[in-house]
Coordinates of C-alpha atoms in Angstrom, one line a residue:
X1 CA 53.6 -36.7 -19.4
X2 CA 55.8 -34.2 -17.5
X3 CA 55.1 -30.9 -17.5
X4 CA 58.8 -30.0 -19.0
X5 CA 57.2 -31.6 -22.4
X6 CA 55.8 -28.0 -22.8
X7 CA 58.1 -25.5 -22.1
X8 CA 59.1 -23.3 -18.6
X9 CA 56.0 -20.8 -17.9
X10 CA 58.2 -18.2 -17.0
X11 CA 55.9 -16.9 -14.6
X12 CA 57.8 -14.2 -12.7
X13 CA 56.7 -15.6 -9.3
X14 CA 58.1 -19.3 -10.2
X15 CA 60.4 -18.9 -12.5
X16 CA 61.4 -22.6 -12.4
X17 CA 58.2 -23.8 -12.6
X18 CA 57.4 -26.1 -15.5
X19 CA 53.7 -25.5 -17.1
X20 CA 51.7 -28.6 -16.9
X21 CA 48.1 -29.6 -18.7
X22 CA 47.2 -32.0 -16.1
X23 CA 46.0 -30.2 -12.5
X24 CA 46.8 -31.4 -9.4
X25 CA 44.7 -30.1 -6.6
X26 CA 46.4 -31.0 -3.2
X27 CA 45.0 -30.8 -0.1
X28 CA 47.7 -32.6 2.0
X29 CA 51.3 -33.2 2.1
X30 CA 51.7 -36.4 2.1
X31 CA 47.9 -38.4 1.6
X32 CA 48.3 -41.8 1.8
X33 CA 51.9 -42.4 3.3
X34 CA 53.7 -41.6 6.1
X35 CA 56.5 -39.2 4.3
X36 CA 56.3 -36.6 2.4
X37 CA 56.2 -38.0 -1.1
X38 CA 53.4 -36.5 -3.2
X39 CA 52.6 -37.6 -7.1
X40 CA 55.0 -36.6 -9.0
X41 CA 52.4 -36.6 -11.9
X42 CA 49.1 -34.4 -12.0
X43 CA 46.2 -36.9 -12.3
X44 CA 43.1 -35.4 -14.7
X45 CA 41.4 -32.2 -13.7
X46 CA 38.1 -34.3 -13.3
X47 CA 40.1 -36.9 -11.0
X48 CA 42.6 -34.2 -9.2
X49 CA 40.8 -34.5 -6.1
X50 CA 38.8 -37.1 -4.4
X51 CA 36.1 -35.4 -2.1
X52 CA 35.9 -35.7 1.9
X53 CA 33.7 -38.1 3.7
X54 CA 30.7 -36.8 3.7
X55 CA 29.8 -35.1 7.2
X56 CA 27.3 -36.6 9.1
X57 CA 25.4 -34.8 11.4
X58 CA 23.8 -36.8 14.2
X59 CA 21.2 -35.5 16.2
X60 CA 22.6 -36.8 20.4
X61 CA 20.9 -39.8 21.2
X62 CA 21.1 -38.9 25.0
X63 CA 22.1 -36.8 27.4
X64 CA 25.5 -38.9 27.7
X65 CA 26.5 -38.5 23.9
X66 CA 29.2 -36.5 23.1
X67 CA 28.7 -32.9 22.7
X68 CA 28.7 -31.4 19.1
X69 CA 31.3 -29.3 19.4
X70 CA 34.0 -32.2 20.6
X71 CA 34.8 -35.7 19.1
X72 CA 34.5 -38.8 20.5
X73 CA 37.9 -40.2 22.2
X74 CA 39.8 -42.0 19.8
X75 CA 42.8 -44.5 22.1
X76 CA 46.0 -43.6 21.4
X77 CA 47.5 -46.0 18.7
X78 CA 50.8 -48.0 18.7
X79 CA 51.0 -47.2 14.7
X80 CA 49.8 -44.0 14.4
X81 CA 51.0 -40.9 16.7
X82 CA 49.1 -40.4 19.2
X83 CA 48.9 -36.5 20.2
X84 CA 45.6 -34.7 19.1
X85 CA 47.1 -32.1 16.8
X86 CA 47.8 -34.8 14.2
X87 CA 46.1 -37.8 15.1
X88 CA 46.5 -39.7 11.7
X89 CA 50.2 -38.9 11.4
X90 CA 52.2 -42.2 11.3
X91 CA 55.1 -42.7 13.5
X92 CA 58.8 -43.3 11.7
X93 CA 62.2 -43.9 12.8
X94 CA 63.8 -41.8 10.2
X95 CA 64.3 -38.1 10.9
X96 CA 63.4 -36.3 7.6
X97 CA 63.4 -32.2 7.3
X98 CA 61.2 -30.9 4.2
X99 CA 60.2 -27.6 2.9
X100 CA 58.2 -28.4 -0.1
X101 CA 54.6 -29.9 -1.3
X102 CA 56.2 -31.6 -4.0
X103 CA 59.3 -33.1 -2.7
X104 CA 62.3 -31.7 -4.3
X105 CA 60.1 -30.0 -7.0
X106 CA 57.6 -27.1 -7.7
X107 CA 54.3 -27.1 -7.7
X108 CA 53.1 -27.5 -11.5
X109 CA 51.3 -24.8 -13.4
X110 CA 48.3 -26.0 -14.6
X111 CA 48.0 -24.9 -18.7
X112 CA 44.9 -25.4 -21.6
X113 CA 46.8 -22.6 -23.9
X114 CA 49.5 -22.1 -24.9
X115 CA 51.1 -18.2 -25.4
X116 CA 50.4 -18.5 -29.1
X117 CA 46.8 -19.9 -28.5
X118 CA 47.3 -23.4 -29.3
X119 CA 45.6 -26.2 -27.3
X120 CA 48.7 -28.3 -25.5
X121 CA 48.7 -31.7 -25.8
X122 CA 46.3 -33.6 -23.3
X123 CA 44.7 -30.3 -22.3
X124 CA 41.0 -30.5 -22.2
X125 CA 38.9 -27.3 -23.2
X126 CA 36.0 -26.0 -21.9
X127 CA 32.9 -27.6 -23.3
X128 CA 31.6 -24.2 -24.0
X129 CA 29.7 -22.6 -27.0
X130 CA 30.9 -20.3 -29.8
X131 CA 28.9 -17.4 -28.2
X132 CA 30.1 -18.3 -24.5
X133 CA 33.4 -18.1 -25.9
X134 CA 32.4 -14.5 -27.6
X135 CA 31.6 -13.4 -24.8
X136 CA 34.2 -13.9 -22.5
X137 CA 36.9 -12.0 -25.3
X138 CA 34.8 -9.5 -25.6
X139 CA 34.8 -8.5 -21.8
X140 CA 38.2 -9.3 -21.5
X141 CA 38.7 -6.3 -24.4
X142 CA 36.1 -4.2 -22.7
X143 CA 38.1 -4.2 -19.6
X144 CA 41.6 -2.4 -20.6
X145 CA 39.1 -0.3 -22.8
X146 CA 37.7 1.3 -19.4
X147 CA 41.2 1.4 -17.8
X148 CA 42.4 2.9 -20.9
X149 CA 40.5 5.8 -20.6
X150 CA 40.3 6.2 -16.8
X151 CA 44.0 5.9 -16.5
X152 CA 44.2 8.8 -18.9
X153 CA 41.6 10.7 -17.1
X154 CA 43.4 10.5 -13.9
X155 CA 46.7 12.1 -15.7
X156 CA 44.8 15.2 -17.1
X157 CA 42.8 15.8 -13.7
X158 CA 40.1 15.1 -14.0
X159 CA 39.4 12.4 -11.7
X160 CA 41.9 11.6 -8.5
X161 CA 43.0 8.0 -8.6
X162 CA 42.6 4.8 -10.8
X163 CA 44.0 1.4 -10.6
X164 CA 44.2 -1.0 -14.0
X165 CA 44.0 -4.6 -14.7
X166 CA 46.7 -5.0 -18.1
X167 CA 48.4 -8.0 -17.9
X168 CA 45.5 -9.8 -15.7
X169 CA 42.7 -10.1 -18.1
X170 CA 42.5 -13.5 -18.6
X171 CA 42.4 -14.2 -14.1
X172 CA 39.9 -12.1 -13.5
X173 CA 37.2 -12.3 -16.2
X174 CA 38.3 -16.1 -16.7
X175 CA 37.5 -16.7 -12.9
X176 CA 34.2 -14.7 -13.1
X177 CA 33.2 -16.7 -15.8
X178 CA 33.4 -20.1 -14.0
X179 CA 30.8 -18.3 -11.2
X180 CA 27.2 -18.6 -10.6
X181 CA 25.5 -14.9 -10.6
X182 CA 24.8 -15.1 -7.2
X183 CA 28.1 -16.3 -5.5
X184 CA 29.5 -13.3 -3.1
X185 CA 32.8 -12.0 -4.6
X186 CA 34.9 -10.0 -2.0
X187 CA 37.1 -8.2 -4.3
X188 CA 40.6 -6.4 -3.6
X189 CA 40.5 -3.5 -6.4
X190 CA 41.6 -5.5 -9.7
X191 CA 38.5 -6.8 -9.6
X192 CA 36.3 -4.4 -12.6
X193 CA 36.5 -7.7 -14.8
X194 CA 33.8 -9.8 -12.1
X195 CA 31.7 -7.1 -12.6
X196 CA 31.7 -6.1 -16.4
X197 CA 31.3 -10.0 -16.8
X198 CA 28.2 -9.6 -14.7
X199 CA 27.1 -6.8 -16.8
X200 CA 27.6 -4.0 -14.3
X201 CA 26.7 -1.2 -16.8
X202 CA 29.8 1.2 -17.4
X203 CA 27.1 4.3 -16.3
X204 CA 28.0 3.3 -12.9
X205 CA 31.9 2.5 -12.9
X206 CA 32.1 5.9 -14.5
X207 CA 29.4 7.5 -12.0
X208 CA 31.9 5.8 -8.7
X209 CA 35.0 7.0 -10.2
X210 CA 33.9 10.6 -10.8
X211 CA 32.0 10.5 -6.9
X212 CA 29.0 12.0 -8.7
X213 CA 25.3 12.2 -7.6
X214 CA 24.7 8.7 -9.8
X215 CA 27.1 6.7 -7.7
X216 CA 25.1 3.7 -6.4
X217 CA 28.2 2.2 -4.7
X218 CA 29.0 4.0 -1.7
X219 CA 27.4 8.0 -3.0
X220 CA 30.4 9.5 -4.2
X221 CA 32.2 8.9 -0.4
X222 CA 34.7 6.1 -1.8
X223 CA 37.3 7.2 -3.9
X224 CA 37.6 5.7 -7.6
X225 CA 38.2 1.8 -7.8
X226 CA 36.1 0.8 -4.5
X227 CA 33.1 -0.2 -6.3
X228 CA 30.1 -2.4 -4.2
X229 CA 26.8 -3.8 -6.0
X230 CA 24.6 -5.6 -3.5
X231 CA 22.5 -6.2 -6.7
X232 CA 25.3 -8.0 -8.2
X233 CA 26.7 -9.9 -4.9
X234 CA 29.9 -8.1 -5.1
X235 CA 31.0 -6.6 -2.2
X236 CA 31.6 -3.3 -1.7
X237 CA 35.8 -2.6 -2.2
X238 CA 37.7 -1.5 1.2
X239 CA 41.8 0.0 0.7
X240 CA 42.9 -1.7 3.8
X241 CA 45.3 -4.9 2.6
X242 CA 43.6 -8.7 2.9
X243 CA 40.7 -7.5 5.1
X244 CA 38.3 -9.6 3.0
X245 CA 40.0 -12.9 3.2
X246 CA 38.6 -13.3 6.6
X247 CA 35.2 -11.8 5.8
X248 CA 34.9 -14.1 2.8
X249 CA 35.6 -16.8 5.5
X250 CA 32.4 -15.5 7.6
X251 CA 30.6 -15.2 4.5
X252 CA 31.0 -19.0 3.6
X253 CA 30.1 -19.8 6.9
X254 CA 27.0 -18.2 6.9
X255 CA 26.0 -19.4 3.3
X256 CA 27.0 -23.0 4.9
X257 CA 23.8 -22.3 7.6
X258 CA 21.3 -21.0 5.5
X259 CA 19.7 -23.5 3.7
X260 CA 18.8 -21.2 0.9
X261 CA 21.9 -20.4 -0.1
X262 CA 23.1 -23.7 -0.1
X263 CA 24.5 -23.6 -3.7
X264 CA 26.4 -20.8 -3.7
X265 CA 29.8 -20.2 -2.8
X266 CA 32.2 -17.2 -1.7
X267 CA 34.9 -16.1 -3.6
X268 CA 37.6 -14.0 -2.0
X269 CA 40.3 -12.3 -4.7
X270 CA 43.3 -11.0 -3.7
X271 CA 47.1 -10.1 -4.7
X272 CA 50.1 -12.1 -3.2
X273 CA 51.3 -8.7 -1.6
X274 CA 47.6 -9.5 0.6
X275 CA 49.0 -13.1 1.7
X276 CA 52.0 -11.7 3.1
X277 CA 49.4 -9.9 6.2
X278 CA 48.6 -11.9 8.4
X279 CA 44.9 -11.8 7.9
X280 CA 45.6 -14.0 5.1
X281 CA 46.5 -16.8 7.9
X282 CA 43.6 -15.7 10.1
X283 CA 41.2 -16.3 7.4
X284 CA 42.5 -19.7 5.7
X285 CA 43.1 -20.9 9.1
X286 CA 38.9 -19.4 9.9
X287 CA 37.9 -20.9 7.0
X288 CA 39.4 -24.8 6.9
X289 CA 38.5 -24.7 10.8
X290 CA 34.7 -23.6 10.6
X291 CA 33.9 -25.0 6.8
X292 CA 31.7 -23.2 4.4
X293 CA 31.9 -22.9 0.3
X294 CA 34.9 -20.6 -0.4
X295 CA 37.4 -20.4 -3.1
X296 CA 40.2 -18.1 -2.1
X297 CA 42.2 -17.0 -5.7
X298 CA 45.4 -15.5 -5.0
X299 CA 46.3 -13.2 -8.3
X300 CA 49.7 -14.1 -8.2
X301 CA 51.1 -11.0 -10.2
X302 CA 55.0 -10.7 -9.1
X303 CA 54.6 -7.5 -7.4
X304 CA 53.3 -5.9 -4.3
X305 CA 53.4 -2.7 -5.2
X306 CA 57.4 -2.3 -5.9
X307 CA 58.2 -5.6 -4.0
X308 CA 58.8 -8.5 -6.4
X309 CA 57.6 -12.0 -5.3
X310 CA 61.3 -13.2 -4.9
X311 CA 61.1 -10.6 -1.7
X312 CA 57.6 -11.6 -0.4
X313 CA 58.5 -15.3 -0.1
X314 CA 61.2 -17.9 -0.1
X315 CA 58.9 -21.0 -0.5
X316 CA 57.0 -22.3 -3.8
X317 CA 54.3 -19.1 -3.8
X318 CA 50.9 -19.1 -2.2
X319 CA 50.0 -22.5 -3.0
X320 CA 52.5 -24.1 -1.0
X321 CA 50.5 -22.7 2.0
X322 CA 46.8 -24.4 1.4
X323 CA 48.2 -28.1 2.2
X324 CA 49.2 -26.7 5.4
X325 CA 45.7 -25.6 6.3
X326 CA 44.3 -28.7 4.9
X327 CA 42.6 -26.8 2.1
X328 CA 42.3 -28.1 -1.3
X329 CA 45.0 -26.3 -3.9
X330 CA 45.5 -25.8 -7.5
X331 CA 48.2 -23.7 -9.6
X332 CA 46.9 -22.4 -12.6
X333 CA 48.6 -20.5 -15.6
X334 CA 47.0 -17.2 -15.1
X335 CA 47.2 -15.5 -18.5
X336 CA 45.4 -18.6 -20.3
X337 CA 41.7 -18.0 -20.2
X338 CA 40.9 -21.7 -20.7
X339 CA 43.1 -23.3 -17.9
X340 CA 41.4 -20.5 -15.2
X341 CA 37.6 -21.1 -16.5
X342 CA 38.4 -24.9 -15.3
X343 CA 40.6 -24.5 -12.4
X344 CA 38.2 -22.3 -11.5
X345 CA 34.9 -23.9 -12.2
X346 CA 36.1 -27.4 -10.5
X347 CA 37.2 -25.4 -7.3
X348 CA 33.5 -24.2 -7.2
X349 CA 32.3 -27.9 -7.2
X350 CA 34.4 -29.3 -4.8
X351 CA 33.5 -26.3 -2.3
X352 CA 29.9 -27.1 -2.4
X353 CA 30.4 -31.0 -2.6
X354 CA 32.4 -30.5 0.4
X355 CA 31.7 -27.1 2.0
X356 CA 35.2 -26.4 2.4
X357 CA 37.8 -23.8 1.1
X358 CA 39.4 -23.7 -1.7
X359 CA 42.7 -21.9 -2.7
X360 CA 43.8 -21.3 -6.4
X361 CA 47.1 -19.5 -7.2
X362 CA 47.0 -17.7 -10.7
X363 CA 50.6 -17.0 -12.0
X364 CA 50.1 -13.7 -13.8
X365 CA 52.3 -10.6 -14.5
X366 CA 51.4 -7.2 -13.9
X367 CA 51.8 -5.4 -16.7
X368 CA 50.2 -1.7 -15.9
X369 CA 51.2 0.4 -12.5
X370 CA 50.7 -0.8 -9.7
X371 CA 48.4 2.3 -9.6
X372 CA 48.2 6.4 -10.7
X373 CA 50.2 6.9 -7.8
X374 CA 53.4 4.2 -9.0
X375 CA 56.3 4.6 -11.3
X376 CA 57.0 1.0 -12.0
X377 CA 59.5 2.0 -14.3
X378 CA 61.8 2.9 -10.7
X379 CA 62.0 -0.6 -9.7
X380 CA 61.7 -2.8 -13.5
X381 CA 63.0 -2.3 -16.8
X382 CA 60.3 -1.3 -19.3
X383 CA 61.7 -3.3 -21.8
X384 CA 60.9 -6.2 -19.3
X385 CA 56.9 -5.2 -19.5
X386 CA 56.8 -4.8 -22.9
X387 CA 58.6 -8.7 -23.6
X388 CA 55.7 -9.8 -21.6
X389 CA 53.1 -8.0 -23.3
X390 CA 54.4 -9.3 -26.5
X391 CA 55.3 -12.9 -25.5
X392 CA 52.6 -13.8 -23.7
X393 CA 49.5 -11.4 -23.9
X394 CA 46.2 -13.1 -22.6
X395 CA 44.3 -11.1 -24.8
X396 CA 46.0 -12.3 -28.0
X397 CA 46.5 -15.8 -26.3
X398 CA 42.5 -16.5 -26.3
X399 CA 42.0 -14.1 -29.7
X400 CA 44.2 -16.5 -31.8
X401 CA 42.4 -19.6 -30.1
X402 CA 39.2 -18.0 -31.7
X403 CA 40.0 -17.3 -34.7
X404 CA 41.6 -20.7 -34.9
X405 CA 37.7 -22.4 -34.2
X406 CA 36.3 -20.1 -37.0
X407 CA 34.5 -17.7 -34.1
X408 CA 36.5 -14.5 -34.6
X409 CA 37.9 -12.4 -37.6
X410 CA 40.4 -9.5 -37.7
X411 CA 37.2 -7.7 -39.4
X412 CA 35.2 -8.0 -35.7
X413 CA 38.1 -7.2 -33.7
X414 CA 38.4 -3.6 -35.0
X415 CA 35.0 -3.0 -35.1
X416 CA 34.9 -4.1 -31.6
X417 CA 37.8 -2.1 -30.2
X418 CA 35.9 1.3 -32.2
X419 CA 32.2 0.1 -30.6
X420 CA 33.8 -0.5 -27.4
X421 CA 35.8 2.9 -27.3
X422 CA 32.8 4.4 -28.1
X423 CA 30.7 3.0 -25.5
X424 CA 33.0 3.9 -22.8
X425 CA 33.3 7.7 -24.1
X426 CA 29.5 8.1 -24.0
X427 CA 29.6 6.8 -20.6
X428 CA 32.3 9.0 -19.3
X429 CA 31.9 12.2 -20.9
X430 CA 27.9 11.9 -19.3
X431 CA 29.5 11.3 -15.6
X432 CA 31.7 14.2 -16.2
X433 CA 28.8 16.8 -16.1
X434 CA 27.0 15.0 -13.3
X435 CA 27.0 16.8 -10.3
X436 CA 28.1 15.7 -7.0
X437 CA 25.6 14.5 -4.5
X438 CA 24.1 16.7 -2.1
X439 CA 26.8 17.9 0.3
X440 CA 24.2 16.4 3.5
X441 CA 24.7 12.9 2.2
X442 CA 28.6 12.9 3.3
X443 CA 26.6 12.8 7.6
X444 CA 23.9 10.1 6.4
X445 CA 24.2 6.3 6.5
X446 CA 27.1 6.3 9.2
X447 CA 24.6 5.8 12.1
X448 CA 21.4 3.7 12.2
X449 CA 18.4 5.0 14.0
X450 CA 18.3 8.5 15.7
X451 CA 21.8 10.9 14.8
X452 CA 23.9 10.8 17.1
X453 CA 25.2 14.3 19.0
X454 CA 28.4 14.3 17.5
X455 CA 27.2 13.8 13.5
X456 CA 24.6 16.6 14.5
X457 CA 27.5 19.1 16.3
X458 CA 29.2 18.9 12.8
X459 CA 26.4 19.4 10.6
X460 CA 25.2 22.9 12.6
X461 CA 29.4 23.6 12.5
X462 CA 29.0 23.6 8.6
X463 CA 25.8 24.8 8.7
X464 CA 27.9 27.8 10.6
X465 CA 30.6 28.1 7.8
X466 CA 28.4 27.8 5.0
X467 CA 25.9 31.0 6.0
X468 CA 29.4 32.7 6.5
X469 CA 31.1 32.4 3.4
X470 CA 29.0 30.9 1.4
X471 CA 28.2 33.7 -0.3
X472 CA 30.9 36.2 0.3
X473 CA 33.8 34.0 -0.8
X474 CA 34.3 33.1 -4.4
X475 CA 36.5 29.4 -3.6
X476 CA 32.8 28.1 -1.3
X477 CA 30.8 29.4 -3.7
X478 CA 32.3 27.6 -6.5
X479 CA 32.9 24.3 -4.6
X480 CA 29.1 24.3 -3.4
X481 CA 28.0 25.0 -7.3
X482 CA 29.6 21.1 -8.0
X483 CA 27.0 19.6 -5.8
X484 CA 22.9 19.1 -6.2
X485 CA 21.1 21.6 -4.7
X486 CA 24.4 23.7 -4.1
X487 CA 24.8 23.1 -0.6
X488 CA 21.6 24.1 0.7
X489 CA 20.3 20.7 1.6
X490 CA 22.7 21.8 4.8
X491 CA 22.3 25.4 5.1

């Protein structure tokens, strides 16, 4: 059964690509044969992928065995080429260009929903509870209730920046769902969903966004959307582009060597604006190379900022790339709940089975800002973001699904939406009136063990300007009131 049999996705990143309910995880371009032919039909989700050999590590029987770090010598072969960087690569007469995974085709788009909730043909769903499956709506609701409100927060002043997730509910919290508690998630900044799923309470999203003296995070020195919870295993937001890809790398490595982390994994999220720098190559390449339970998951969202996809890259999107780095690869429709929850769930398994990488593409659409500081509306229509928040909505997608099993009512879905507002009010309008921290924590936690000379130059500098006009000039003496203690924690 082709993928066609259901209809064109119409993901904006693959706009030919035809949805598919069958998964096919690759993890080379041509296993099995000498050319480049791959299956042109997805096996099974639960047969996608066969696992590697299992390593074996052999303690050196004597001083003559080979080192650990370098193979045995293999002899060259007359069948098989010969040249170290592709030792199993069969030798051919014929001369034979390619520039796709799938020869002459697209990778498929992997599909349990469809955009009207209904299970495809030959999709398999989750075998998952009616409460399970409560769940997950309801923090997928919860999270464009908090950007909701921040968003409009930012616009009237009163905090400085915010960043939403519309459009990518069902990627984020579907992913998160498909986790362990205690697998390391290196986030970009789309990432609230991981936490609310993780029941990171809203006290402190709102006490990060507003810098105040409750912001456990980073104490009020990261502006709004770079949230951290060690207590969580998320790790703490940076703005630089794709710096965590190669520091989820490290981080799977060093789960792989301590044996009591053995069953958890690293999950790196990022945009496909992040695998256009080249620490995205640095980091796939670190972590197929060194090994180590990762699953990379590429939010495939059609922009980068104002650049659409179609600018970014000429090839068949980010999951073209894995093969190339030997790292197992799946394409999964991004705004079905379902199809991410098992994409997502079998990438975890084969990364501990085989203590290797994992890359997932999730073909989304952006449907807010790209931020506070955009005006999408400059570089797409808005009648184009509105068609795809009615057409296909992953919200409404896995809300029709429910009600369809009996599990949700048009009666719960208001009185959620009112609780829900409600909660996140409370929560905000209490990290309003919190004061900032004290002004002395912006010199602490830079440098371990004894300050150095330059924090201590600055502190006695303000020190200097605060006993100066402190007192005598209104502006200071306003700006000092907004923190705890009012400053004096310095003077």
């Amino acid at each position: 059964m082709r993928g066609d049999d259901f209809g064109t996705a119409r993901l904006p990143s693959s706009a030919n690509n035809g949805c598919t309910v069958l998964v096919h995880i690759s993890r080379s371009l041509s296993p099995g044969s000498a050319g480049v032919r791959m299956l042109r039909r997805a096996p099974p989700l639960h047969r996608a992928l066969r696992p590697l050999p299992a390593l074996q590590h052999r303690r050196p029987s004597s001083s003559s065995s080979p080192s650990p770090t370098h193979k045995p010598h293999t002899p060259p072969s007359a069948a098989h080429g010969h040249l170290p960087g592709a030792p199993r690569s069969s030798l051919t007469p014929e001369l034979h260009f390619f520039n796709s995974v799938l020869e002459g085709e697209q990778i498929p788009t992997y599909r349990v929903l469809d955009a009207n909730g209904n299970v495809v043909p030959g999709a398999k769903v989750p075998e998952v509870g009616r409460e399970f499956a409560r769940r997950l709506y309801e923090t997928m609701m919860l999270l464009p209730s908090v950007d909701t409100v921040l968003y409009s927060a930012q616009r009237h002043g009163s905090i400085s920046f915010y960043m939403t997730t519309h459009g990518e509910e069902a990627s984020v919290v579907g992913s998160a769902a498909a986790l362990s508690p205690t697998d390391e998630v290196l986030g970009q900044y789309r990432e609230l969903g991981v936490l609310l799923w993780r029941s990171y309470p809203l006290s402190l999203i709102m006490s990060q966004v507003f810098s105040n003296a409750d912001d456990a995070s980073t104490k009020g020195r990261q502006m709004p959307v770079h949230f951290g919870s060690p207590e969580h295993h998320f790790h703490t937001i940076s703005s630089p582009l794709a710096t965590q890809i190669p520091q989820a790398a490290g981080v799977a490595y060093a789960l792989k060597r301590d044996p009591a982390r053995r069953g958890d994994v690293a999950v790196c999220y990022f945009g496909e604006g992040a695998a256009s720098e080249g620490d995205f190559h640095a980091g796939l390449g670190m972590a197929s190379v060194l090994g180590g339970p990762s699953i990379f998951f590429c939010r495939n969202n059609g922009f980068a900022i104002s650049t659409p996809a179609s600018e970014q890259y000429a090839g068949d999107g980010i999951a073209a790339r894995g093969p190339g780095y030997g790292v197992y690869t799946v394409r999964v429709d991004g705004n079905d709940a379902w199809a991410v929850y098992n994409a997502v769930k079998e990438a975890r398994r084969l990364a501990l089975e085989n203590q290797k990488p994992v890359l997932v593409e999730a073909m989304t659409y952006r449907v807010g800002h790209h931020s506070t500081s955009d005006d999408s509306y400059a570089y797409r229509a808005k009648q184009e973001v509105e068609d795809w928040k009615r057409v296909d909505n992953p919200l409404f997608r896995l809300r029709k699904y429910l009600e369809s099993q009996g599990w949700w009512s048009s009666d719960e879905e208001q009185a959620l939406r009112t609780a829900q507002r409600k909660e996140v009010m409370d929560a905000f309008q209490k990290a309003e009136k919190r004061k900032k921290p004290r002004l002395g924590e912006m010199m602490r936690d830079v440098w371990a063990g004894e300050e150095p000379w330059m924090i201590s130059e600055q502190r006695e500098e303000l020190r200097g300007l605060l006993g100066k006009y402190g007192e005598a000039w209104e502006p200071y003496r306003k700006e000092l009131e907004r923190f705890e203690g009012g400053g004096r924690d310095v003077i």
